[in-house]
CSV table of C-alpha atoms and ligand atoms in Angstrom, one decimal:
chain,number,residue,atom,x,y,z
A,1,MET,CA,-11.1,-26.6,21.1
A,2,LYS,CA,-14.7,-27.4,20.0
A,3,SER,CA,-16.1,-24.5,18.0
A,4,MET,CA,-14.8,-22.2,15.3
A,5,VAL,CA,-15.7,-19.5,12.8
A,6,ILE,CA,-14.0,-19.6,9.4
A,7,LEU,CA,-13.7,-16.2,7.6
A,8,GLY,CA,-13.0,-16.8,3.9
A,9,SER,CA,-14.2,-20.4,4.0
A,10,THR,CA,-14.5,-20.6,0.2
A,11,GLY,CA,-10.7,-20.0,-0.4
A,12,SER,CA,-7.7,-22.2,-0.5
A,13,ILE,CA,-7.0,-22.0,3.2
A,14,GLY,CA,-10.7,-21.9,4.1
A,15,THR,CA,-11.5,-25.1,2.3
A,16,GLN,CA,-8.5,-26.8,3.9
A,17,ALA,CA,-9.6,-25.6,7.3
A,18,LEU,CA,-12.9,-27.3,6.7
A,19,ASP,CA,-11.0,-30.5,6.0
A,20,VAL,CA,-9.5,-30.2,9.4
A,21,ALA,CA,-12.9,-29.3,11.0
A,22,ARG,CA,-14.5,-32.4,9.4
A,23,LEU,CA,-11.7,-34.6,10.6
A,24,ARG,CA,-11.7,-33.2,14.2
A,25,ASN,CA,-15.5,-32.9,14.4
A,26,PHE,CA,-15.4,-29.2,15.2
A,27,THR,CA,-18.6,-27.2,15.4
A,28,VAL,CA,-18.4,-24.6,12.7
A,29,LYS,CA,-20.4,-21.6,13.9
A,30,ALA,CA,-20.0,-19.2,10.9
A,31,LEU,CA,-18.7,-19.3,7.3
A,32,THR,CA,-18.0,-16.4,5.0
A,33,SER,CA,-17.1,-15.5,1.4
A,34,ASN,CA,-16.7,-12.4,-0.7
A,35,SER,CA,-19.1,-13.4,-3.6
A,36,ASN,CA,-18.9,-17.2,-4.1
A,37,ILE,CA,-22.3,-18.3,-2.9
A,38,ASP,CA,-22.4,-21.6,-4.7
A,39,LEU,CA,-19.6,-23.2,-2.7
A,40,LEU,CA,-20.8,-21.4,0.4
A,41,GLU,CA,-24.3,-22.9,0.0
A,42,LYS,CA,-22.7,-26.4,-0.1
A,43,GLN,CA,-20.7,-25.6,3.0
A,44,ILE,CA,-23.8,-24.4,4.8
A,45,ARG,CA,-25.7,-27.6,4.0
A,46,GLU,CA,-22.8,-29.7,5.3
A,47,PHE,CA,-21.7,-27.7,8.4
A,48,LYS,CA,-25.0,-26.1,9.4
A,49,PRO,CA,-23.4,-22.8,10.8
A,50,GLU,CA,-25.5,-20.3,12.8
A,51,ILE,CA,-24.3,-17.5,10.5
A,52,ALA,CA,-23.1,-17.2,6.9
A,53,ALA,CA,-21.9,-13.8,5.7
A,54,VAL,CA,-21.1,-12.6,2.2
A,55,ALA,CA,-19.3,-9.4,1.7
A,56,ASP,CA,-21.2,-8.6,-1.6
A,57,GLU,CA,-24.7,-7.5,-0.4
A,58,ASN,CA,-26.4,-8.6,-3.6
A,59,ARG,CA,-24.9,-12.1,-3.5
A,60,ALA,CA,-25.9,-12.2,0.2
A,61,ALA,CA,-29.5,-11.5,-0.8
A,62,GLU,CA,-29.3,-14.3,-3.4
A,63,LEU,CA,-27.9,-16.8,-0.9
A,64,ARG,CA,-30.6,-15.9,1.6
A,65,ILE,CA,-33.2,-17.2,-0.8
A,66,LYS,CA,-31.2,-20.3,-1.7
A,67,VAL,CA,-30.8,-21.4,1.9
A,68,ALA,CA,-34.2,-20.3,3.2
A,69,ASP,CA,-34.9,-23.9,4.1
A,70,THR,CA,-32.0,-24.1,6.5
A,71,ASP,CA,-31.5,-22.6,10.0
A,72,THR,CA,-28.5,-20.5,8.9
A,73,LYS,CA,-28.9,-16.8,9.1
A,74,VAL,CA,-27.4,-15.0,6.1
A,75,LEU,CA,-25.7,-11.6,6.7
A,76,GLY,CA,-24.3,-9.2,4.1
A,77,GLY,CA,-21.4,-6.7,3.8
A,78,GLU,CA,-18.4,-6.1,5.9
A,79,GLU,CA,-20.6,-5.7,9.0
A,80,GLY,CA,-21.9,-9.2,8.4
A,81,ILE,CA,-18.4,-10.6,8.3
A,82,CYS,CA,-17.5,-8.7,11.5
A,83,ALA,CA,-20.6,-10.1,13.2
A,84,ALA,CA,-19.5,-13.6,12.3
A,85,ALA,CA,-16.0,-12.9,13.8
A,86,GLN,CA,-17.7,-11.8,17.0
A,87,LEU,CA,-19.8,-15.0,17.6
A,88,ASP,CA,-18.9,-16.9,20.8
A,89,ALA,CA,-16.4,-19.4,19.5
A,90,ASP,CA,-13.1,-21.1,20.7
A,91,LYS,CA,-11.2,-19.8,17.6
A,92,VAL,CA,-11.8,-17.5,14.7
A,93,LEU,CA,-9.8,-18.6,11.7
A,94,ASN,CA,-9.2,-15.6,9.4
A,95,SER,CA,-8.4,-16.8,5.9
A,96,ILE,CA,-9.7,-13.7,4.0
A,97,VAL,CA,-7.2,-12.4,1.4
A,98,GLY,CA,-6.0,-8.8,1.6
A,99,ILE,CA,-6.6,-5.9,3.9
A,100,ALA,CA,-10.3,-6.8,3.8
A,101,GLY,CA,-9.3,-9.1,6.7
A,102,LEU,CA,-8.2,-6.3,9.0
A,103,LYS,CA,-11.6,-5.1,10.4
A,104,PRO,CA,-12.8,-8.7,11.0
A,105,THR,CA,-9.6,-9.4,12.9
A,106,LEU,CA,-10.1,-6.3,15.0
A,107,ALA,CA,-13.8,-7.4,15.5
A,108,ALA,CA,-12.7,-10.8,16.7
A,109,ILE,CA,-10.3,-9.2,19.2
A,110,GLU,CA,-12.9,-6.9,20.5
A,111,ALA,CA,-15.1,-9.9,21.2
A,112,GLY,CA,-12.2,-11.6,23.0
A,113,ASN,CA,-12.0,-14.5,20.5
A,114,ASP,CA,-8.6,-16.2,20.0
A,115,ILE,CA,-7.5,-16.0,16.3
A,116,ALA,CA,-5.9,-18.5,14.0
A,117,LEU,CA,-4.4,-16.0,11.5
A,118,ALA,CA,-3.8,-16.8,7.8
A,119,ASN,CA,-4.6,-13.3,6.7
A,120,LYS,CA,-1.0,-11.9,6.8
A,121,GLU,CA,-2.1,-8.5,5.5
A,122,THR,CA,-3.8,-8.0,8.9
A,123,LEU,CA,-0.4,-7.8,10.6
A,124,VAL,CA,1.5,-6.2,7.7
A,125,ALA,CA,-0.9,-3.2,7.4
A,126,GLY,CA,-2.0,-3.0,11.0
A,127,GLY,CA,0.6,-4.9,13.1
A,128,GLU,CA,1.0,-2.3,15.9
A,129,LEU,CA,-2.8,-1.7,16.3
A,130,VAL,CA,-3.7,-5.4,16.1
A,131,THR,CA,-1.0,-6.6,18.5
A,132,THR,CA,-1.7,-3.8,21.0
A,133,ARG,CA,-5.5,-4.5,21.0
A,134,ALA,CA,-4.9,-8.3,21.3
A,135,LYS,CA,-2.6,-7.8,24.3
A,136,GLU,CA,-5.2,-5.5,26.0
A,137,LYS,CA,-7.9,-8.1,25.4
A,138,GLY,CA,-5.8,-11.1,26.3
A,139,VAL,CA,-6.4,-12.6,22.8
A,140,ALA,CA,-4.0,-15.1,21.3
A,141,ILE,CA,-3.0,-14.8,17.7
A,142,LEU,CA,-1.8,-18.2,16.4
A,143,PRO,CA,0.0,-18.3,13.1
A,144,VAL,CA,-1.4,-20.3,10.2
A,145,ASP,CA,1.2,-19.2,7.6
A,146,SER,CA,3.6,-22.2,7.3
A,147,GLU,CA,6.8,-20.3,8.0
A,148,HIS,CA,5.4,-18.6,11.1
A,149,SER,CA,3.8,-21.8,12.4
A,150,ALA,CA,7.3,-23.4,12.0
A,151,ILE,CA,8.9,-20.6,14.0
A,152,PHE,CA,6.1,-20.8,16.6
A,153,GLN,CA,6.7,-24.6,16.9
A,154,SER,CA,10.5,-24.1,17.1
A,155,LEU,CA,10.0,-21.6,19.9
A,156,GLN,CA,8.1,-24.1,22.1
A,157,GLY,CA,10.2,-24.6,25.2
A,158,SER,CA,12.3,-21.6,24.6
A,159,PRO,CA,13.3,-19.8,27.8
A,160,GLY,CA,12.4,-16.4,26.3
A,161,LYS,CA,13.2,-13.8,23.7
A,162,GLN,CA,16.7,-13.1,25.1
A,163,SER,CA,17.7,-16.6,24.1
A,164,VAL,CA,16.8,-16.1,20.4
A,165,LYS,CA,19.6,-14.8,18.1
A,166,ARG,CA,17.6,-14.7,14.9
A,167,LEU,CA,14.6,-16.1,13.0
A,168,ILE,CA,15.2,-17.6,9.6
A,169,LEU,CA,12.3,-17.7,7.2
A,170,THR,CA,12.6,-20.1,4.3
A,171,ALA,CA,11.3,-19.3,0.8
A,172,SER,CA,10.6,-21.6,-2.1
A,173,GLY,CA,11.8,-18.9,-4.5
A,174,GLY,CA,8.6,-19.2,-6.5
A,175,PRO,CA,8.3,-20.1,-10.3
A,176,PHE,CA,11.0,-17.5,-11.3
A,177,PHE,CA,13.9,-18.6,-9.1
A,178,GLY,CA,17.2,-18.2,-10.9
A,179,ARG,CA,15.9,-15.8,-13.5
A,180,THR,CA,17.3,-12.3,-14.0
A,181,ARG,CA,15.3,-9.1,-14.1
A,182,ASP,CA,15.8,-9.1,-17.9
A,183,ASP,CA,14.2,-12.6,-18.1
A,184,LEU,CA,11.2,-11.3,-16.1
A,185,LYS,CA,10.3,-8.4,-18.3
A,186,ASP,CA,7.6,-10.1,-20.3
A,187,VAL,CA,6.5,-13.0,-18.1
A,188,THR,CA,2.8,-13.8,-18.4
A,189,VAL,CA,0.2,-14.2,-15.6
A,190,GLU,CA,-0.1,-17.8,-16.5
A,191,GLN,CA,3.6,-18.4,-15.9
A,192,ALA,CA,3.5,-16.4,-12.6
A,193,LEU,CA,0.6,-18.5,-11.4
A,194,LYS,CA,2.6,-21.8,-11.7
A,195,HIS,CA,3.9,-22.2,-8.2
A,196,PRO,CA,6.4,-25.1,-7.8
A,197,ASN,CA,5.3,-26.5,-4.4
A,198,TRP,CA,2.1,-25.0,-3.1
A,199,SER,CA,-1.4,-24.7,-4.5
A,200,MET,CA,-2.8,-21.4,-3.2
A,201,GLY,CA,-5.1,-18.5,-4.0
A,202,ALA,CA,-4.2,-16.3,-7.0
A,203,LYS,CA,-3.1,-13.2,-5.0
A,204,ILE,CA,-0.5,-15.0,-2.8
A,205,THR,CA,0.7,-17.1,-5.8
A,206,ILE,CA,1.7,-13.9,-7.6
A,207,ASP,CA,3.2,-12.6,-4.3
A,208,SER,CA,5.3,-15.7,-4.3
A,209,ALA,CA,6.5,-15.1,-7.9
A,210,THR,CA,7.6,-11.5,-7.0
A,211,MET,CA,8.8,-12.7,-3.6
A,212,MET,CA,6.7,-9.9,-2.1
A,213,ASN,CA,5.2,-12.7,-0.1
A,214,LYS,CA,8.5,-13.2,1.7
A,215,GLY,CA,8.7,-9.4,2.4
A,216,LEU,CA,5.1,-9.5,3.8
A,217,GLU,CA,6.1,-12.5,5.9
A,218,LEU,CA,9.1,-10.7,7.3
A,219,ILE,CA,6.8,-8.0,8.6
A,220,GLU,CA,4.3,-10.6,9.8
A,221,ALA,CA,7.1,-12.3,11.8
A,222,ALA,CA,8.3,-9.0,13.3
A,223,TRP,CA,4.9,-8.4,14.8
A,224,LEU,CA,4.0,-12.0,15.7
A,225,PHE,CA,7.3,-12.7,17.5
A,226,ASP,CA,8.1,-9.1,18.6
A,227,MET,CA,11.5,-9.2,16.7
A,228,PRO,CA,13.3,-6.4,15.0
A,229,ALA,CA,13.6,-6.8,11.2
A,230,ASP,CA,17.4,-7.0,11.4
A,231,LYS,CA,17.0,-10.3,13.4
A,232,ILE,CA,15.0,-11.9,10.7
A,233,ASP,CA,16.8,-13.5,7.8
A,234,ILE,CA,15.6,-15.2,4.6
A,235,LEU,CA,16.9,-18.3,2.9
A,236,VAL,CA,15.7,-19.8,-0.4
A,237,HIS,CA,15.0,-23.5,0.2
A,238,ARG,CA,13.5,-24.9,-3.1
A,239,GLN,CA,12.1,-28.1,-1.6
A,240,SER,CA,9.7,-26.4,1.0
A,241,VAL,CA,10.5,-29.2,3.5
A,242,VAL,CA,12.2,-27.0,6.2
A,243,HIS,CA,9.4,-24.6,6.9
A,244,SER,CA,11.5,-22.1,8.9
A,245,LEU,CA,14.1,-22.0,11.7
A,246,VAL,CA,15.0,-20.3,15.0
A,247,GLU,CA,18.7,-19.7,15.8
A,248,TYR,CA,19.4,-19.5,19.5
A,249,VAL,CA,22.3,-17.6,21.2
A,250,ASP,CA,24.3,-20.8,21.6
A,251,ASN,CA,24.1,-21.2,17.8
A,252,SER,CA,21.7,-24.2,18.1
A,253,VAL,CA,19.2,-24.0,15.3
A,254,ILE,CA,15.7,-25.6,15.7
A,255,ALA,CA,13.5,-26.0,12.7
A,256,GLN,CA,10.2,-27.6,11.9
A,257,LEU,CA,10.0,-29.9,8.9
A,258,GLY,CA,7.2,-31.6,7.0
A,259,VAL,CA,5.9,-32.2,3.5
A,260,PRO,CA,4.3,-29.0,2.2
A,261,ASP,CA,0.6,-29.3,3.3
A,262,MET,CA,-1.2,-26.3,4.9
A,263,ARG,CA,-3.5,-28.6,6.8
A,264,VAL,CA,-0.6,-29.2,9.3
A,265,PRO,CA,-0.2,-25.5,10.4
A,266,ILE,CA,-4.0,-24.9,10.2
A,267,GLN,CA,-4.6,-27.8,12.6
A,268,TYR,CA,-1.8,-26.8,14.9
A,269,ALA,CA,-3.2,-23.2,15.2
A,270,LEU,CA,-6.6,-24.7,16.0
A,271,THR,CA,-5.5,-27.4,18.5
A,272,TYR,CA,-2.4,-25.8,20.0
A,273,PRO,CA,-0.8,-26.9,22.3
A,274,GLU,CA,-2.2,-30.4,21.4
A,275,ARG,CA,-1.1,-32.4,18.4
A,276,TYR,CA,-3.3,-34.9,16.6
A,277,GLU,CA,-3.0,-37.1,13.5
A,278,SER,CA,-3.3,-35.1,10.3
A,279,PRO,CA,-4.1,-36.0,6.7
A,280,ALA,CA,-0.7,-34.8,5.6
A,281,LYS,CA,1.7,-37.4,4.2
A,282,GLN,CA,4.6,-38.5,6.4
A,283,LEU,CA,7.9,-36.9,5.7
A,284,ARG,CA,10.5,-39.4,4.5
A,285,LEU,CA,13.8,-37.5,4.3
A,286,GLU,CA,15.4,-40.4,2.5
A,287,ASP,CA,13.1,-39.7,-0.4
A,288,TRP,CA,14.3,-36.1,-0.6
A,289,LYS,CA,18.0,-36.9,-0.4
A,290,THR,CA,19.2,-33.3,-0.8
A,291,LEU,CA,17.9,-30.2,0.8
A,292,THR,CA,19.4,-26.9,-0.5
A,293,PHE,CA,19.6,-23.4,1.0
A,294,GLU,CA,20.9,-20.2,-0.5
A,295,GLN,CA,20.6,-16.4,-0.3
A,296,PRO,CA,17.8,-14.8,-2.2
A,297,ASP,CA,18.6,-12.7,-5.3
A,298,TYR,CA,17.7,-9.3,-3.7
A,299,ASP,CA,18.3,-7.4,-7.0
A,300,THR,CA,15.8,-9.4,-9.1
A,301,PHE,CA,13.3,-9.8,-6.3
A,302,SER,CA,13.5,-6.2,-4.9
A,303,CYS,CA,10.1,-6.5,-3.1
A,304,ILE,CA,11.8,-8.3,-0.2
A,305,ASN,CA,14.1,-5.3,0.7
A,306,LEU,CA,11.3,-2.8,0.0
A,307,CYS,CA,9.3,-4.6,2.8
A,308,ARG,CA,12.4,-4.6,5.1
A,309,GLN,CA,12.7,-0.8,4.5
A,310,ALA,CA,9.0,-0.3,5.2
A,311,ILE,CA,9.0,-2.1,8.6
A,312,THR,CA,12.3,-0.4,9.6
A,313,LYS,CA,10.8,3.0,8.8
A,314,GLY,CA,7.7,2.0,10.8
A,315,GLY,CA,4.3,3.8,11.1
A,316,VAL,CA,2.1,3.3,8.1
A,317,TYR,CA,4.9,2.4,5.7
A,318,PRO,CA,4.1,-1.3,5.8
A,319,ALA,CA,0.4,-0.5,5.2
A,320,ALA,CA,1.4,1.6,2.2
A,321,ALA,CA,3.6,-1.1,0.8
A,322,ASN,CA,0.8,-3.7,1.3
A,323,GLY,CA,-1.8,-1.4,-0.4
A,324,ALA,CA,0.5,-0.7,-3.3
A,325,ASN,CA,1.2,-4.4,-3.8
A,326,GLU,CA,-2.5,-5.4,-3.5
A,327,ALA,CA,-3.4,-2.9,-6.2
A,328,ALA,CA,-0.5,-3.8,-8.5
A,329,ASN,CA,-0.9,-7.5,-8.0
A,330,LYS,CA,-4.5,-7.2,-9.2
A,331,LEU,CA,-3.6,-4.9,-12.1
A,332,PHE,CA,-1.0,-7.5,-13.2
A,333,ARG,CA,-3.6,-10.4,-13.0
A,334,GLU,CA,-5.9,-8.3,-15.1
A,335,GLY,CA,-3.2,-7.9,-17.7
A,336,LYS,CA,-3.0,-4.1,-17.3
A,337,ILE,CA,0.6,-3.9,-16.1
A,338,LYS,CA,3.8,-5.9,-16.4
A,339,PHE,CA,5.3,-8.2,-13.8
A,340,LEU,CA,8.2,-5.9,-12.9
A,341,ASP,CA,5.8,-3.0,-12.5
A,342,ILE,CA,4.6,-4.6,-9.3
A,343,ALA,CA,7.9,-3.9,-7.5
A,344,ASP,CA,8.1,-0.4,-9.1
A,345,ALA,CA,4.6,0.3,-7.7
A,346,VAL,CA,5.7,-0.7,-4.2
A,347,SER,CA,8.9,1.4,-4.5
A,348,GLY,CA,7.1,4.4,-6.0
A,349,VAL,CA,4.5,4.4,-3.2
A,350,LEU,CA,7.0,4.1,-0.4
A,351,ASP,CA,8.9,7.0,-1.9
A,352,SER,CA,5.8,9.2,-1.8
A,353,THR,CA,4.4,8.1,1.5
A,354,GLU,CA,4.6,10.4,4.5
A,355,PHE,CA,5.0,9.1,8.1
A,356,LEU,CA,1.9,8.6,10.1
A,357,PRO,CA,1.7,6.4,13.2
A,358,CYS,CA,0.1,3.0,12.8
A,359,ASP,CA,-2.0,3.3,16.0
A,360,SER,CA,-5.4,3.9,14.5
A,361,LEU,CA,-7.6,2.2,11.9
A,362,GLU,CA,-8.1,5.6,10.2
A,363,ASN,CA,-4.4,6.1,9.5
A,364,ILE,CA,-4.0,2.5,8.3
A,365,LEU,CA,-6.9,2.8,5.9
A,366,LEU,CA,-5.8,6.2,4.7
A,367,ALA,CA,-2.3,5.0,3.9
A,368,ASP,CA,-3.8,2.0,2.1
A,369,SER,CA,-6.2,4.0,0.0
A,370,ARG,CA,-3.5,6.6,-0.8
A,371,ALA,CA,-1.2,3.8,-1.9
A,372,ARG,CA,-3.8,2.4,-4.2
A,373,GLU,CA,-4.6,5.8,-5.8
A,374,LYS,CA,-0.9,6.4,-6.4
A,375,VAL,CA,-0.5,3.0,-8.2
A,376,HIS,CA,-3.5,3.8,-10.4
A,377,GLU,CA,-2.0,7.2,-11.1
A,378,MET,CA,1.5,5.7,-11.9
A,379,PHE,CA,0.1,3.4,-14.5
A,380,GLY,CA,-2.8,5.5,-15.8
A,381,CYS,CA,-5.3,2.8,-15.2
B,1,NDP,P1,-8.1,-17.3,-1.7
B,1,NDP,O1,-8.2,-16.2,-2.7
B,1,NDP,O2,-8.1,-18.7,-2.1
B,1,NDP,O3,-9.4,-17.1,-0.7
B,1,NDP,C1,-9.7,-15.9,-0.1
B,1,NDP,C2,-11.0,-16.0,0.7
B,1,NDP,O4,-11.3,-14.6,1.1
B,1,NDP,C3,-12.2,-16.4,-0.1
B,1,NDP,O5,-13.1,-17.1,0.8
B,1,NDP,C4,-12.8,-15.1,-0.6
B,1,NDP,O6,-14.2,-15.2,-1.0
B,1,NDP,C5,-12.6,-14.2,0.6
B,1,NDP,N1,-12.5,-12.8,0.3
B,1,NDP,C6,-11.9,-12.3,-0.8
B,1,NDP,N2,-12.0,-10.9,-0.8
B,1,NDP,C7,-12.8,-10.6,0.3
B,1,NDP,C8,-13.4,-9.4,0.8
B,1,NDP,N3,-13.2,-8.2,0.2
B,1,NDP,N4,-14.2,-9.5,1.9
B,1,NDP,C9,-14.4,-10.7,2.5
B,1,NDP,N5,-13.9,-11.9,2.0
B,1,NDP,C10,-13.1,-11.8,1.0
B,1,NDP,O7,-6.9,-16.9,-0.7
B,1,NDP,P2,-6.0,-18.0,0.1
B,1,NDP,O8,-6.8,-18.9,0.8
B,1,NDP,O9,-4.9,-18.4,-0.8
B,1,NDP,O10,-5.3,-16.9,1.1
B,1,NDP,C11,-6.0,-16.4,2.2
B,1,NDP,C12,-5.0,-15.7,3.2
B,1,NDP,O11,-4.1,-16.7,3.7
B,1,NDP,C13,-4.1,-14.7,2.5
B,1,NDP,O12,-3.9,-13.6,3.3
B,1,NDP,C14,-2.8,-15.5,2.2
B,1,NDP,O13,-1.7,-14.6,2.1
B,1,NDP,C15,-2.8,-16.4,3.4
B,1,NDP,N6,-2.0,-17.6,3.2
B,1,NDP,C16,-2.4,-18.5,2.3
B,1,NDP,C17,-1.7,-19.7,2.0
B,1,NDP,C18,-2.2,-20.7,1.1
B,1,NDP,O14,-1.7,-21.8,1.0
B,1,NDP,N7,-3.2,-20.4,0.3
B,1,NDP,C19,-0.5,-20.0,2.8
B,1,NDP,C20,-0.2,-19.0,3.8
B,1,NDP,C21,-0.9,-17.8,4.0
B,1,NDP,P3,-14.6,-15.6,-2.5
B,1,NDP,O15,-14.3,-17.1,-2.6
B,1,NDP,O16,-16.1,-15.3,-2.6
B,1,NDP,O17,-13.8,-14.8,-3.4
B,2,MG,MG1,4.0,-18.6,4.0
C-alpha cells in the first residue's frame, strides 16, 4: 500500500486517516470536502495531492484561487468527487457522511479501486448494487467502522461462512443508555451530542444517541459479511473495548479488543493483511477491571428493530430508512423536531414505502428522495 485517495478528508475519520497517512508515509493523491475549504487548503499544502474536490461549486471556485500557487487541480461538484475516487490509487478511503458517499463509492468500483469504507450509508442504502458491482470488478471493500473491522479481524483464518454461527455487534449504548422513552421526550441537541466514548462527526453522534447507528451497522454487516439479519445480534457494552465478536459453530467466540481509537481500524483497512505500530494507546485490561454486556432496550431505542425490519423486507426499504433518518437527524440538529421524532420518522417512512428492487442507482435515489419528502411532510418543515 503506497497511494491513497481520501474522500471526506476534512471530517472526523478523514483527519484521522491523514494521521495514519502521515505516519505511514502514504502518497495522498486526492482530498475532498463538502464546503470546508480552509482545512482543505491546509491539507493540500501539507500533502500536495494531484486533485482536491469540493462538492460545493462556489467553494471550489474560491479554493481554486487560494491554491493557485500549488500544483493541485481543484475540481467542483459531485462529478469532481467521483473523478477523485477514480484516480489510479492503491485504496480509496470513503469517509464522506451520508448517502452523498454512494456515487463516489460506485465510481471507485468502476475504476477498479479497492475501497476502505467508513461511509456506512453506502452499504445501507445501496448494499445489493454496491456488493454486486464490487464482485464483478474484483474490488475489495475493507471495513473502517470499528465493529465491522473487529468482525473482519475475528474472521481471519476462518474456514468459511458455514463455520460462523452468528456475528455479535457491540454498542456503547450512547449518551442515553438506561433512560426510558419518557426521559427522552425533551432531550436537547447538546445532550445528544455528548457521546461517552467516541469523538465523531455530528450526524453519527446523533445516530449513536438514537441507536439508529447500530441499526445501520446491522445492515452494513449483513452486506459486508453476506449474513442474514437473524444471524446478527447486538449487545450493549458500555466500555467500547470489545469492538465486536464472531461466534463459531463450535461455540468458540473470537473478538477483537482495543482502546477506542479509530486510527486502528482505519490503518488496518489500509494496510491489510499487514499490521504496523499505531498511535493508539496499548490496551491494559487490568486498568478496566470490569467489562459489561447486556441486551439493548429495544422499546426505547426502536430504531434498531426498524432497521432489522428494513433489511429483512429487502429491496429499497433500507435506503428508505436511511433517507428518513438522514432527514430527521438533520431536522433534530436544526432544532426543528424532537429527539423521539427521529424514530417516528423512520417508522412512518417504512410504513409508506413500496417495494422496489435495490439493483439500480435510480431506485435507490428515488427511495431516498421519497423518504426525505415524507419526513418533511410529516413534520411540516
Ligand atoms: P464528519 O461529519 O466529521 O465528516 C464528513 C466528511 O464528509 C467531511 O469531510 C465533509 O466535508 C464531507 N461531506 C459532507 N457532506 C458531503 C457531501 N454532500 N458531499 C461530499 N462530501 C461531503 O463525519 P465522520 O467523519 O464522523 O463520518 C464519516 C462517515 O464515517 C460516516 O458515514 C460515519 O457513519 C462513518 N463512521 C464514522 C466514525 C467516526 O468515528 N467518526 C466511526 C465509524 C463510522 P465538510 O468538512 O466540508 O463538511
Ligand atoms: Mg461503528
